[in-house]
Amino acid sequence: MRGIRFFGLTLALVGLVASACGGTTTPGATTSAAPSQTTVTKDLIIGFTASQTGAQNVTSKRQTDGIQLWVDDVTKVGGIKLKDGTVLMPKVKFYDDESKTDRVQALYTKLINDDKVDFLLSPYSSGLVKAAAVVTEQNGRLMITAGGADDVTMEQGFKGVYQVYAPGSKYLVGAIDLMLKLDPTIKKVAIVNEKDSFSASVVAAANPYAKSKGLDVVVAEGYDTGTTDFNPFINKIQAASPDAIIGGGHFEDGTTFAKQLFEKRVNARFVALLVAPPEPTFKDIGDAAQFITDRYVAKYNSQPSYQSSGGYAAGLVLQKALEDAGSTDPAKIQAALDKIDLMLFYGRVKFSLDAKTHGKQVAHDMVYVQWQKGSDGKLATQIVWPSDAATAPAQLRK
Amino acid sequence: MSLEALLPSAIDGLMLGFVYGLAALGLTLIFGVMKVINLSHGPIIALGMFAVFILFSSFGVNPYLGVVAAALVGLLLGIAIYFVAVDRVIDATELTTLLATFSVNLMIIGVATVIFTTSPRSIDIDLGALRAGNVTILGTHGVAVAVAVLVAAALYGFLFRTRTGKSIRAVANNRAAAELMGIDSRRMLALAFGIGTALAMTSGALLATLFSFTILSGGTYELKSFVIVVLGGLGNPTGALVGGLVIGFLEGVLTVFLPVAWVPVVEYVIFVAVLLLRPAGLLGARA
């Protein structure tokens, strides 16, 4: 069998600069109440939905695990301590949204009106985030989105939705830069992506960017969410003989797409897929990540993914906002979120204050990882871009 | 779009067409014998997928042995569904039997969603591939075609060469006359429903060796089966096989010239056009 080295480049949404700086926010290691103050301990109920079933269940579970890990870590250090002496003990309340938008809308309404949760985090995936955002906005509630990168959602002028992930428009642009740095002779690129809001927003930015770099986009086509047979797309790709393939969508479809590309021995020299290539080993980003990784591995017996880190980071952002606000008053927390400029293990977090794009992530950058064989012959992820954060040089198929 | 994609796309489509034809065969057999439009067809296809998946993932059973097991389970399940939901309304209007099988559909989907959830599953099986230029024929696809052809041939052998098969055809042609000849029509109808269900589960089991799936995946193939059955001729098994190949081929070839998303649109246009212009289908209904 001719050995094709399949370069699944994924977008590990981890903060590249943060890892170098070691700018970890230690959960709970925050403000202490003055000795004279009376300590009042209150539960802080954080509501969200998780896709325990359906198309998003693998990645959504990772996000939920990340959130839960943050809750555990905060609980271990005695909760979130506010300046007035109040100690908040976070607890999660979540339901299975079955990866369906109608379930998300019903369940966020329930979380707000029936369960009366204190704060909301988002479901995983842009489509579900969008559905949840509409409900939280209508109810005048704050929500930190852990798993939604879609630009469009964050350009609706929402007042209370804050995006932790980098916007989708940034996702594949860097992959194109990396590709051209590796081989400036690459001319033809095929773009095949899932037709959901997130992937569409990624491609809406990547396609013109590729053209602006002089690339010829020889295939540009979307596939429906839930597609399992990629052969029609792959036959088109093979006929067009592109040097590179970029696109994908989420875990299930991206994994299947990658598998079928491999089965058909597609000759592209560079493949960059969104989200799907299996979870990056978080340890690659250094000591800051190690802090989370060790706990995550101990608790879940698996390496954290970028979705796990996104969930944990969302918790940290909420924690920081509560500490800065010194209160659970939503208005004060919203003001604190607006002012946040935070460096986490996850990367920099800062939100747009523009009326139209309020809450959109403006500071978070992307890194790209590639599965490479190590000297021991085992596959492992390596950060390959940007170059100043790379743990190994990127490899192209010869 | 380059015509280089035409040959591999046509081959991929045709190969898939055999499995589509097998799925449609189950639907058309039931309609041909008892004039029942089986709306539980899709969930039964999905059950075929899960039968193989559970045997493979939990008990380590070879997926192709799992296909045989799925067929046997399908036969028994179909007979059970017939006696529970169809038998008592078999002489009622077609709308009544339609609703009866739709209720079976809802029950299967409801229970199976609770048990299996809607999470995607897949069976990781690698049988290698034949490669020539742009054409790649995966071993799994080749075996699926072979199994589909074998099953279709066995069905024809059964219907045309065995006494029981001839009895089923007799009941399909004239139930009253068949009963006068001493054929237990109720038994034959139950058996036909069982065979139709076994065919659906077999096609689902084969599809599970090709693509990932969820408990809701059967719906897509149920819709395709309706298009194929109408195209080939309602109740006509040969028509279902030919229709499956035509739809598979069209799916493959059209994607070369059109965005893939347009393919279902073309299929449903064909569906409506056949109903309007040639309601008996390409090969005539109930041959």
Tab-separated table of C-alpha atoms in Angstrom, chain B:
chain	number	residue	atom	x	y	z
B	1	MET	CA	-16.492	20.205	-14.410
B	2	SER	CA	-13.944	17.835	-15.830
B	3	LEU	CA	-15.238	14.628	-17.348
B	4	GLU	CA	-12.437	12.811	-15.535
B	5	ALA	CA	-14.847	12.562	-12.620
B	6	LEU	CA	-17.509	10.920	-14.774
B	7	LEU	CA	-16.247	7.335	-14.737
B	8	PRO	CA	-15.481	7.066	-11.001
B	9	SER	CA	-18.714	8.873	-10.158
B	10	ALA	CA	-20.761	6.603	-12.398
B	11	ILE	CA	-19.157	3.494	-10.904
B	12	ASP	CA	-19.644	4.725	-7.330
B	13	GLY	CA	-23.260	5.567	-8.109
B	14	LEU	CA	-24.015	2.259	-9.790
B	15	MET	CA	-22.502	0.278	-6.927
B	16	LEU	CA	-24.573	2.160	-4.434
B	17	GLY	CA	-27.562	1.638	-6.715
B	18	PHE	CA	-27.470	-2.104	-6.032
B	19	VAL	CA	-27.930	-1.475	-2.311
B	20	TYR	CA	-30.633	1.125	-2.993
B	21	GLY	CA	-32.341	-1.468	-5.196
B	22	LEU	CA	-32.230	-4.026	-2.407
B	23	ALA	CA	-33.836	-1.576	0.015
B	24	ALA	CA	-36.522	-0.722	-2.534
B	25	LEU	CA	-37.101	-4.423	-3.211
B	26	GLY	CA	-38.409	-4.859	0.332
B	27	LEU	CA	-40.792	-1.933	-0.042
B	28	THR	CA	-42.096	-2.986	-3.417
B	29	LEU	CA	-42.517	-6.653	-2.448
B	30	ILE	CA	-44.807	-5.715	0.431
B	31	PHE	CA	-46.794	-3.357	-1.757
B	32	GLY	CA	-46.950	-5.839	-4.615
B	33	VAL	CA	-48.254	-8.676	-2.449
B	34	MET	CA	-50.642	-6.892	-0.114
B	35	LYS	CA	-50.986	-3.291	-1.374
B	36	VAL	CA	-49.562	-1.939	1.867
B	37	ILE	CA	-47.292	1.089	1.713
B	38	ASN	CA	-44.884	0.283	4.503
B	39	LEU	CA	-43.978	3.522	6.257
B	40	SER	CA	-41.908	1.631	8.813
B	41	HIS	CA	-39.424	0.857	6.032
B	42	GLY	CA	-36.911	3.575	7.043
B	43	PRO	CA	-36.657	2.691	10.747
B	44	ILE	CA	-36.338	-0.977	9.783
B	45	ILE	CA	-33.387	-0.119	7.526
B	46	ALA	CA	-31.852	1.683	10.506
B	47	LEU	CA	-32.493	-1.347	12.716
B	48	GLY	CA	-30.515	-3.392	10.183
B	49	MET	CA	-27.626	-0.973	10.626
B	50	PHE	CA	-27.770	-1.268	14.394
B	51	ALA	CA	-28.132	-5.045	14.330
B	52	VAL	CA	-24.775	-5.342	12.571
B	53	PHE	CA	-23.242	-2.639	14.703
B	54	ILE	CA	-24.224	-4.270	18.008
B	55	LEU	CA	-23.123	-7.728	16.893
B	56	PHE	CA	-19.814	-6.311	15.695
B	57	SER	CA	-19.018	-3.904	18.514
B	58	SER	CA	-20.398	-5.902	21.455
B	59	PHE	CA	-19.855	-9.495	20.404
B	60	GLY	CA	-17.114	-9.222	17.807
B	61	VAL	CA	-19.238	-10.864	15.136
B	62	ASN	CA	-17.947	-10.369	11.593
B	63	PRO	CA	-20.114	-7.661	9.974
B	64	TYR	CA	-21.022	-9.927	7.064
B	65	LEU	CA	-22.223	-12.649	9.416
B	66	GLY	CA	-24.075	-9.809	11.069
B	67	VAL	CA	-25.790	-9.110	7.742
B	68	VAL	CA	-27.136	-12.687	7.742
B	69	ALA	CA	-28.276	-12.307	11.348
B	70	ALA	CA	-29.936	-8.996	10.496
B	71	ALA	CA	-31.844	-10.674	7.664
B	72	LEU	CA	-33.101	-13.422	9.986
B	73	VAL	CA	-34.087	-10.924	12.672
B	74	GLY	CA	-35.804	-8.895	9.950
B	75	LEU	CA	-37.830	-11.891	8.837
B	76	LEU	CA	-39.103	-12.543	12.356
B	77	LEU	CA	-39.632	-8.855	13.070
B	78	GLY	CA	-41.582	-8.423	9.844
B	79	ILE	CA	-43.862	-11.360	10.645
B	80	ALA	CA	-44.426	-9.922	14.122
B	81	ILE	CA	-45.206	-6.468	12.715
B	82	TYR	CA	-47.614	-8.021	10.252
B	83	PHE	CA	-49.641	-9.790	12.942
B	84	VAL	CA	-49.517	-6.872	15.383
B	85	ALA	CA	-50.176	-3.937	13.092
B	86	VAL	CA	-51.163	-4.989	9.587
B	87	ASP	CA	-53.190	-8.201	9.705
B	88	ARG	CA	-56.258	-6.722	11.338
B	89	VAL	CA	-56.437	-3.845	8.814
B	90	ILE	CA	-55.283	-5.727	5.746
B	91	ASP	CA	-58.710	-5.477	4.097
B	92	ALA	CA	-59.220	-1.840	5.035
B	93	THR	CA	-58.399	1.073	2.739
B	94	GLU	CA	-54.783	1.829	1.851
B	95	LEU	CA	-54.888	4.892	4.087
B	96	THR	CA	-55.570	2.681	7.098
B	97	THR	CA	-52.633	0.376	6.441
B	98	LEU	CA	-50.506	3.435	5.741
B	99	LEU	CA	-51.356	4.809	9.173
B	100	ALA	CA	-50.808	1.403	10.789
B	101	THR	CA	-47.275	1.141	9.431
B	102	PHE	CA	-46.645	4.810	10.244
B	103	SER	CA	-47.490	4.049	13.856
B	104	VAL	CA	-44.940	1.221	13.752
B	105	ASN	CA	-42.457	3.742	12.373
B	106	LEU	CA	-43.086	6.099	15.299
B	107	MET	CA	-42.804	3.301	17.839
B	108	ILE	CA	-39.518	1.996	16.450
B	109	ILE	CA	-37.991	5.468	16.208
B	110	GLY	CA	-39.203	6.393	19.697
B	111	VAL	CA	-37.923	3.287	21.435
B	112	ALA	CA	-34.716	3.012	19.412
B	113	THR	CA	-33.858	6.677	20.004
B	114	VAL	CA	-34.110	6.097	23.742
B	115	ILE	CA	-31.954	2.974	23.509
B	116	PHE	CA	-29.386	3.976	20.903
B	117	THR	CA	-29.662	7.792	21.067
B	118	THR	CA	-29.179	9.757	17.868
B	119	SER	CA	-25.401	9.657	18.067
B	120	PRO	CA	-23.574	8.620	14.901
B	121	ARG	CA	-22.059	5.126	14.817
B	122	SER	CA	-19.829	3.416	12.331
B	123	ILE	CA	-18.294	0.043	11.686
B	124	ASP	CA	-14.603	0.225	10.978
B	125	ILE	CA	-13.922	-2.391	8.361
B	126	ASP	CA	-11.183	-2.388	5.752
B	127	LEU	CA	-11.259	-4.845	2.874
B	128	GLY	CA	-8.732	-3.036	0.729
B	129	ALA	CA	-9.484	-1.545	-2.675
B	130	LEU	CA	-9.033	-2.005	-6.397
B	131	ARG	CA	-7.448	1.025	-8.005
B	132	ALA	CA	-7.074	2.052	-11.617
B	133	GLY	CA	-6.417	5.687	-12.447
B	134	ASN	CA	-9.068	7.830	-10.834
B	135	VAL	CA	-11.262	4.824	-10.123
B	136	THR	CA	-11.155	3.311	-6.663
B	137	ILE	CA	-13.454	0.445	-5.819
B	138	LEU	CA	-13.423	-0.208	-2.109
B	139	GLY	CA	-13.684	-3.808	-0.984
B	140	THR	CA	-16.618	-2.990	1.282
B	141	HIS	CA	-18.551	-1.563	-1.653
B	142	GLY	CA	-17.707	-4.556	-3.816
B	143	VAL	CA	-18.919	-6.995	-1.160
B	144	ALA	CA	-22.104	-4.944	-0.671
B	145	VAL	CA	-22.830	-5.218	-4.394
B	146	ALA	CA	-22.161	-8.955	-4.369
B	147	VAL	CA	-24.401	-9.517	-1.355
B	148	ALA	CA	-27.153	-7.373	-2.884
B	149	VAL	CA	-27.007	-9.343	-6.125
B	150	LEU	CA	-27.015	-12.666	-4.266
B	151	VAL	CA	-29.962	-11.675	-2.107
B	152	ALA	CA	-31.930	-10.408	-5.119
B	153	ALA	CA	-31.177	-13.634	-7.016
B	154	ALA	CA	-32.176	-15.723	-4.005
B	155	LEU	CA	-35.426	-13.788	-3.749
B	156	TYR	CA	-36.191	-14.454	-7.417
B	157	GLY	CA	-35.313	-18.111	-6.984
B	158	PHE	CA	-37.604	-18.292	-3.977
B	159	LEU	CA	-40.534	-16.508	-5.630
B	160	PHE	CA	-40.342	-18.333	-8.947
B	161	ARG	CA	-38.907	-21.748	-8.087
B	162	THR	CA	-40.362	-22.745	-4.738
B	163	ARG	CA	-43.875	-23.757	-3.859
B	164	THR	CA	-44.050	-21.197	-1.056
B	165	GLY	CA	-42.786	-18.453	-3.348
B	166	LYS	CA	-45.358	-19.354	-5.958
B	167	SER	CA	-48.017	-19.279	-3.253
B	168	ILE	CA	-46.971	-15.728	-2.332
B	169	ARG	CA	-47.237	-14.714	-5.996
B	170	ALA	CA	-50.608	-16.397	-6.228
B	171	VAL	CA	-51.856	-14.439	-3.222
B	172	ALA	CA	-50.476	-11.270	-4.784
B	173	ASN	CA	-52.276	-11.953	-8.065
B	174	ASN	CA	-55.632	-13.006	-6.690
B	175	ARG	CA	-56.018	-13.615	-3.008
B	176	ALA	CA	-59.517	-15.124	-3.254
B	177	ALA	CA	-58.513	-17.532	-5.997
B	178	ALA	CA	-55.373	-18.507	-4.075
B	179	GLU	CA	-57.486	-19.306	-1.016
B	180	LEU	CA	-59.812	-21.419	-3.164
B	181	MET	CA	-56.723	-23.380	-4.212
B	182	GLY	CA	-56.012	-24.116	-0.543
B	183	ILE	CA	-53.311	-21.527	0.074
B	184	ASP	CA	-53.287	-20.034	3.557
B	185	SER	CA	-53.231	-16.411	2.384
B	186	ARG	CA	-52.768	-14.970	5.877
B	187	ARG	CA	-49.629	-17.026	6.309
B	188	MET	CA	-48.329	-15.978	2.914
B	189	LEU	CA	-48.992	-12.299	3.604
B	190	ALA	CA	-47.170	-12.533	6.909
B	191	LEU	CA	-44.267	-14.278	5.211
B	192	ALA	CA	-44.157	-11.667	2.450
B	193	PHE	CA	-44.111	-8.884	5.026
B	194	GLY	CA	-41.349	-10.729	6.820
B	195	ILE	CA	-39.305	-11.083	3.646
B	196	GLY	CA	-39.820	-7.413	2.773
B	197	THR	CA	-38.634	-6.450	6.245
B	198	ALA	CA	-35.669	-8.836	5.970
B	199	LEU	CA	-34.677	-7.160	2.703
B	200	ALA	CA	-34.871	-3.729	4.318
B	201	MET	CA	-32.763	-4.862	7.265
B	202	THR	CA	-30.261	-6.507	4.935
B	203	SER	CA	-29.845	-3.307	2.948
B	204	GLY	CA	-29.447	-1.366	6.182
B	205	ALA	CA	-26.859	-3.867	7.383
B	206	LEU	CA	-24.899	-3.463	4.145
B	207	LEU	CA	-25.117	0.332	4.307
B	208	ALA	CA	-23.685	0.154	7.821
B	209	THR	CA	-20.535	-1.409	6.383
B	210	LEU	CA	-20.168	1.552	3.997
B	211	PHE	CA	-21.091	4.711	5.872
B	212	SER	CA	-21.631	6.008	9.393
B	213	PHE	CA	-25.235	6.141	10.551
B	214	THR	CA	-27.678	7.113	13.262
B	215	ILE	CA	-31.025	5.637	14.204
B	216	LEU	CA	-32.580	8.321	11.988
B	217	SER	CA	-30.529	7.418	8.897
B	218	GLY	CA	-33.203	5.105	7.526
B	219	GLY	CA	-35.370	8.068	6.583
B	220	THR	CA	-33.049	9.071	3.748
B	221	TYR	CA	-33.078	5.578	2.274
B	222	GLU	CA	-36.831	5.247	2.756
B	223	LEU	CA	-37.355	8.357	0.637
B	224	LYS	CA	-34.962	7.025	-1.975
B	225	SER	CA	-36.827	3.710	-1.923
B	226	PHE	CA	-40.099	5.468	-2.705
B	227	VAL	CA	-38.521	7.278	-5.649
B	228	ILE	CA	-37.023	4.005	-6.890
B	229	VAL	CA	-40.243	2.036	-6.468
B	230	VAL	CA	-42.279	4.634	-8.333
B	231	LEU	CA	-39.629	4.826	-11.028
B	232	GLY	CA	-39.469	1.065	-11.477
B	233	GLY	CA	-43.187	0.421	-11.080
B	234	LEU	CA	-45.063	-0.036	-7.811
B	235	GLY	CA	-45.019	-3.650	-6.741
B	236	ASN	CA	-42.564	-4.719	-9.418
B	237	PRO	CA	-39.400	-6.309	-7.915
B	238	THR	CA	-37.468	-6.162	-11.183
B	239	GLY	CA	-38.473	-2.523	-11.484
B	240	ALA	CA	-37.123	-1.847	-8.005
B	241	LEU	CA	-33.732	-3.290	-8.892
B	242	VAL	CA	-33.578	-1.397	-12.182
B	243	GLY	CA	-34.854	1.754	-10.475
B	244	GLY	CA	-32.164	1.423	-7.828
B	245	LEU	CA	-29.475	1.214	-10.457
B	246	VAL	CA	-30.929	4.169	-12.379
B	247	ILE	CA	-31.117	6.357	-9.277
B	248	GLY	CA	-27.645	5.294	-8.152
B	249	PHE	CA	-26.213	5.993	-11.589
B	250	LEU	CA	-27.955	9.370	-11.789
B	251	GLU	CA	-26.727	10.298	-8.322
B	252	GLY	CA	-23.207	9.530	-9.410
B	253	VAL	CA	-23.264	11.215	-12.789
B	254	LEU	CA	-25.293	14.287	-11.850
B	255	THR	CA	-22.798	15.255	-9.186
B	256	VAL	CA	-20.217	15.734	-11.903
B	257	PHE	CA	-22.277	18.452	-13.524
B	258	LEU	CA	-24.250	19.862	-10.629
B	259	PRO	CA	-23.543	20.773	-7.029
B	260	VAL	CA	-24.183	17.665	-4.944
B	261	ALA	CA	-26.938	19.478	-3.055
B	262	TRP	CA	-29.021	19.577	-6.245
B	263	VAL	CA	-29.155	15.802	-6.639
B	264	PRO	CA	-32.144	15.203	-4.318
B	265	VAL	CA	-34.002	17.974	-6.145
B	266	VAL	CA	-33.482	16.174	-9.447
B	267	GLU	CA	-34.562	12.890	-7.872
B	268	TYR	CA	-37.827	14.329	-6.632
B	269	VAL	CA	-38.474	16.007	-9.970
B	270	ILE	CA	-38.088	12.555	-11.530
B	271	PHE	CA	-40.437	11.160	-8.887
B	272	VAL	CA	-43.151	13.692	-9.717
B	273	ALA	CA	-42.562	13.413	-13.469
B	274	VAL	CA	-42.947	9.621	-13.406
B	275	LEU	CA	-46.132	9.898	-11.354
B	276	LEU	CA	-47.556	12.409	-13.837
B	277	LEU	CA	-46.365	10.951	-17.109
B	278	ARG	CA	-45.934	7.252	-16.482
B	279	PRO	CA	-47.630	6.301	-13.231
B	280	ALA	CA	-47.005	2.590	-13.831
B	281	GLY	CA	-43.252	3.261	-13.762
B	282	LEU	CA	-40.596	2.267	-16.251
B	283	LEU	CA	-41.350	-1.445	-16.131
B	284	GLY	CA	-45.020	-1.355	-15.233
B	285	ALA	CA	-46.666	-1.892	-11.881
B	286	ARG	CA	-47.064	-5.298	-10.227
B	287	ALA	CA	-45.472	-7.339	-12.977
